[in-house]
XYZ file of C-alpha atoms in Angstrom:
257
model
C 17.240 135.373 44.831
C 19.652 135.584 47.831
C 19.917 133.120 50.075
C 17.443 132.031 52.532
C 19.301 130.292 54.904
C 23.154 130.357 56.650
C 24.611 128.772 59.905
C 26.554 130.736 62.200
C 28.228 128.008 64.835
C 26.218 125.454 63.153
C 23.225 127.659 64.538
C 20.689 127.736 61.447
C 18.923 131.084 60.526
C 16.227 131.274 58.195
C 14.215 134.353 56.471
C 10.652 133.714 55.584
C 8.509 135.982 54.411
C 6.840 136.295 57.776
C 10.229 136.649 59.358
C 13.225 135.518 60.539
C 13.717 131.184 62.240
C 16.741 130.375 64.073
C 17.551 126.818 65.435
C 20.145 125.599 67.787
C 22.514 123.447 66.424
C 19.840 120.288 66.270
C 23.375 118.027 66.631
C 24.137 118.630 70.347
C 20.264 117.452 70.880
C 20.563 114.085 68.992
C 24.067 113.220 70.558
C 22.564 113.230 73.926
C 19.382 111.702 73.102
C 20.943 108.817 71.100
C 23.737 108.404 73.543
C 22.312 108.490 76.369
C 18.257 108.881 76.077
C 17.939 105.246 76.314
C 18.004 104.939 80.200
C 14.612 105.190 80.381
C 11.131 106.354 79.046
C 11.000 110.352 77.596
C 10.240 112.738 80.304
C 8.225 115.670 80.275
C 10.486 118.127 81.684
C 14.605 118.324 81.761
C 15.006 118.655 85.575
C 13.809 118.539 88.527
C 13.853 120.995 92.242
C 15.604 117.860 93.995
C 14.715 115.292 96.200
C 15.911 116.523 100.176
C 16.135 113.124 101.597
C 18.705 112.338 98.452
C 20.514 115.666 99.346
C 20.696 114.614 103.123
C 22.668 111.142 102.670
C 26.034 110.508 101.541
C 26.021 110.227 98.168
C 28.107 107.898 96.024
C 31.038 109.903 93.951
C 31.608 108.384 90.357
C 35.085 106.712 89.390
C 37.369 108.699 86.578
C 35.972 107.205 83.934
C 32.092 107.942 84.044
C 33.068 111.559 85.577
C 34.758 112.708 82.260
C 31.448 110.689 80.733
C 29.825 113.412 82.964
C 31.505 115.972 82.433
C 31.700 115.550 78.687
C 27.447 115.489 78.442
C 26.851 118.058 80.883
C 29.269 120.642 79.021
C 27.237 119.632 75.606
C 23.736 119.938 77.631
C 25.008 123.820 79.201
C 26.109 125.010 75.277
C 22.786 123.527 74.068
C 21.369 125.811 76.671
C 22.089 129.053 75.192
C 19.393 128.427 73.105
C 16.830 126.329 74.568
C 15.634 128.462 77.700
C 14.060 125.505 79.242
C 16.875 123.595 79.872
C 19.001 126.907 80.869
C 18.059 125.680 84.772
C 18.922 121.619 84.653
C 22.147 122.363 82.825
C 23.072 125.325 84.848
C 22.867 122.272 88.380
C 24.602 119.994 86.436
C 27.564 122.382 85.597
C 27.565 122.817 89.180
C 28.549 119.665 90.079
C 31.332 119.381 87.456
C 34.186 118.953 89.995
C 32.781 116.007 91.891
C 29.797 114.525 90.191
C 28.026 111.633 91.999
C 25.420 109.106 91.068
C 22.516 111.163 91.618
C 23.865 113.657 89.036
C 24.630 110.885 86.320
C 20.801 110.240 86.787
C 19.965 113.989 86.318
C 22.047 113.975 83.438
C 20.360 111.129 81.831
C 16.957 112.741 82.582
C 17.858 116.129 80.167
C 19.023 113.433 77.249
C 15.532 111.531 78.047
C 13.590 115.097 77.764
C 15.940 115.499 74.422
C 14.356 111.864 73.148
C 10.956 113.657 72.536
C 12.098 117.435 72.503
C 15.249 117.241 70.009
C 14.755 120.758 67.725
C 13.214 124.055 69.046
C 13.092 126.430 66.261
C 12.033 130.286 67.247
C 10.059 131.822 65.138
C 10.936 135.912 65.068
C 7.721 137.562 63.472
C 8.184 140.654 61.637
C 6.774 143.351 64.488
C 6.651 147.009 65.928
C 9.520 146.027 68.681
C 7.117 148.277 71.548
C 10.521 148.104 74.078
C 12.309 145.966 75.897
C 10.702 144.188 78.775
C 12.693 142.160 80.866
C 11.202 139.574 83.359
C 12.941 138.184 87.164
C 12.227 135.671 89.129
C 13.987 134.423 92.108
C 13.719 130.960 93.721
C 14.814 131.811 97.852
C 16.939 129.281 99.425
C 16.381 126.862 96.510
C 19.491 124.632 96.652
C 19.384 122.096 99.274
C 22.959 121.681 99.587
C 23.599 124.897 99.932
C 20.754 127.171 100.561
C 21.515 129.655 97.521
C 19.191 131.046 95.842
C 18.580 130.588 91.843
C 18.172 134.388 89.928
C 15.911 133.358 86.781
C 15.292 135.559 84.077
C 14.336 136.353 79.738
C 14.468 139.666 77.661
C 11.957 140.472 75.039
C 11.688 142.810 72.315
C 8.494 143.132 71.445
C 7.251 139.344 71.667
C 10.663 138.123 70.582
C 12.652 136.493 73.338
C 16.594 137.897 73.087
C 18.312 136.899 76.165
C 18.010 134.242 78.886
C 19.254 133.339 82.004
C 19.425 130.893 84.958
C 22.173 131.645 87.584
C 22.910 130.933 90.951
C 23.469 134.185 93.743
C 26.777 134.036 95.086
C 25.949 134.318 98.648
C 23.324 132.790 100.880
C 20.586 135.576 101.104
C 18.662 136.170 104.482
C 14.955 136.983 103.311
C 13.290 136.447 99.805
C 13.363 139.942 99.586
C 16.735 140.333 99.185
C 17.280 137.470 97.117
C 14.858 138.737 94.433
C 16.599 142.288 94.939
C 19.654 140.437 93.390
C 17.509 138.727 90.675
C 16.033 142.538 89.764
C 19.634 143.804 90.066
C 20.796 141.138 87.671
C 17.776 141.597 85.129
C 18.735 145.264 85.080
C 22.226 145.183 84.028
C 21.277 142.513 81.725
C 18.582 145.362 80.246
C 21.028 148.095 79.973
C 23.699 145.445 78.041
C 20.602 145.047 75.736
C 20.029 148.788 75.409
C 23.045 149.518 74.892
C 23.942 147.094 72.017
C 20.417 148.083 70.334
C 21.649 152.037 70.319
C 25.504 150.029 68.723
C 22.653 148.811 66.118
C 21.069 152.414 65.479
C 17.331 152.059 67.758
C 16.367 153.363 70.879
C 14.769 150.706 73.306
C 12.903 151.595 76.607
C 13.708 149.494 79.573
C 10.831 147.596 81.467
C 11.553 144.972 84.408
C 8.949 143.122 86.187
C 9.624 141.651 89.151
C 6.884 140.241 91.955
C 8.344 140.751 94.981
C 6.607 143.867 96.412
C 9.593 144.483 99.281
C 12.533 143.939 96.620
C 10.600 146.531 94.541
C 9.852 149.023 97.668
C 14.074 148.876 98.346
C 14.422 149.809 94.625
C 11.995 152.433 94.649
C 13.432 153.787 97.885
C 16.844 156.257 98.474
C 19.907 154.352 100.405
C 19.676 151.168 102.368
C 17.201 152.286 104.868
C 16.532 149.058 107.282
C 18.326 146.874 105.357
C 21.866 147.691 105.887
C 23.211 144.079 105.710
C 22.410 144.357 101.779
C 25.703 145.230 99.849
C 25.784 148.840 98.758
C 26.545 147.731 95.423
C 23.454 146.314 94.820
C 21.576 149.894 95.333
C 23.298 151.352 92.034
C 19.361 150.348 90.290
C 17.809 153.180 92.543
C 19.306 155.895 90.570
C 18.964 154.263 86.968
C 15.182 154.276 88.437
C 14.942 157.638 89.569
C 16.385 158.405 86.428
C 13.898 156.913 84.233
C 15.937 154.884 82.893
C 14.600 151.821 84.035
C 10.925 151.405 84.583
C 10.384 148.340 87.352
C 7.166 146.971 87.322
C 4.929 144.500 89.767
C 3.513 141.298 87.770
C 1.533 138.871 89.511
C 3.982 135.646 90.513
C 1.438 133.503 88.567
């Protein structure tokens, strides 16, 4: 007879008797669809990789007033976000573009409220399971901004089938080779893993560490001892050699597919 549902944030959690559903706060999603979902017909998908002949005029900056209209949806979009993994990229370019939006990113705006029109609740649904580890998965996109030519580190945790953690984030430096740039996406999935370790053994459970990464050469410079060939890589980067040697971390090849 206790209760079966609270919010936390407005975030709603439910137990079931097959396990546990947790819901974003479904208000951020309405807001934007109702305010501004009405630009145009629902779209299948929040974003978009860019358009390089857009990126490669001058585009048109917006006056005051429809850059705090901007930057008022985009900051609603990137908190809605933490919980819906698929718009963790699309809000992540908008935020990017905070301190001088232009037209082009009013329109990419409007296309994550017209994606809200049709998609306004996600609700996960945690099944009761044997947790089997933590597996954590990396993806990099090389050179994938066309305004700048940094690369985007992608990347979820799962326990068991349950996703924990997302993320979508963009490398701070322009990376010479895909190889290094999805070094930095397995370095970034890895201290992400350890956090997660870490606050499962706070909680009282031991959690091996998988990451799966399909770049063979990012994997080969993690397998390897020292910088080898590629001295232009940051040193700092290398610390995921010994927590591999170590066992600590298993890194795994999965096909890109």
């Amino acid at each position: 007879e206790d209760a079966q549902e609270i919010r936390v944030l407005n975030r709603v959690l439910r137990w079931t008797a097959h396990g546990i559903r947790y819901e974003a706060d479904p208000c951020h999603a309405e807001i934007l669809a109702r305010e501004l979902g009405a630009a145009g017909p629902a779209v299948r998908t929040p974003g978009t990789k860019g358009d390089k002949a857009r990126v490669e005029v001058e585009e048109e900056l917006l006056d005051e007033a429809a850059t705090r209209w901007f930057r008022s949806g985009a900051a609603r979009a990137n908190y809605l976000a933490m919980d819906r993994p698929e718009m963790a990229f699309a809000t992540k370019e908008l935020c990017r573009r905070m301190s001088a939006p232009t037209v082009a990113d009013a329109a990419a705006l409007r296309r994550v409220a017209r994606y809200l029109v049709d998609e306004t609740r996600l609700v996960y649904a945690l099944a009761l399971q044997h947790h089997g580890g933590l597996r954590v998965f990396v993806n990099t996109d090389f050179a994938g901004c066309l305004r700048t030519r940094m690369s985007t580190t992608g990347g979820c945790a799962l326990l068991g089938c349950h996703l924990v953690k997302h993320w979508s984030t963009t490398q701070k430096v322009v990376t010479l080779s895909s190889g290094e740039a999805e070094l930095a996406g397995i370095v970034k999935g890895s201290a992400e893993a350890l956090g997660l370790q870490s606050l499962a053994k706070d909680l009282g459970f031991e959690v091996q560490v998988r990451v799966y990464a399909d770049s063979s050469a990012a994997i080969d410079i993690c397998k390897c001892s020292g910088i080898g060939r590629v001295r232009h890589l940051a040193v700092g980067q290398l610390w995921v050699q010994e927590k591999i040697r170590s066992g600590e971390i298993t890194l795994c090849k999965v096909l890109g597919l």
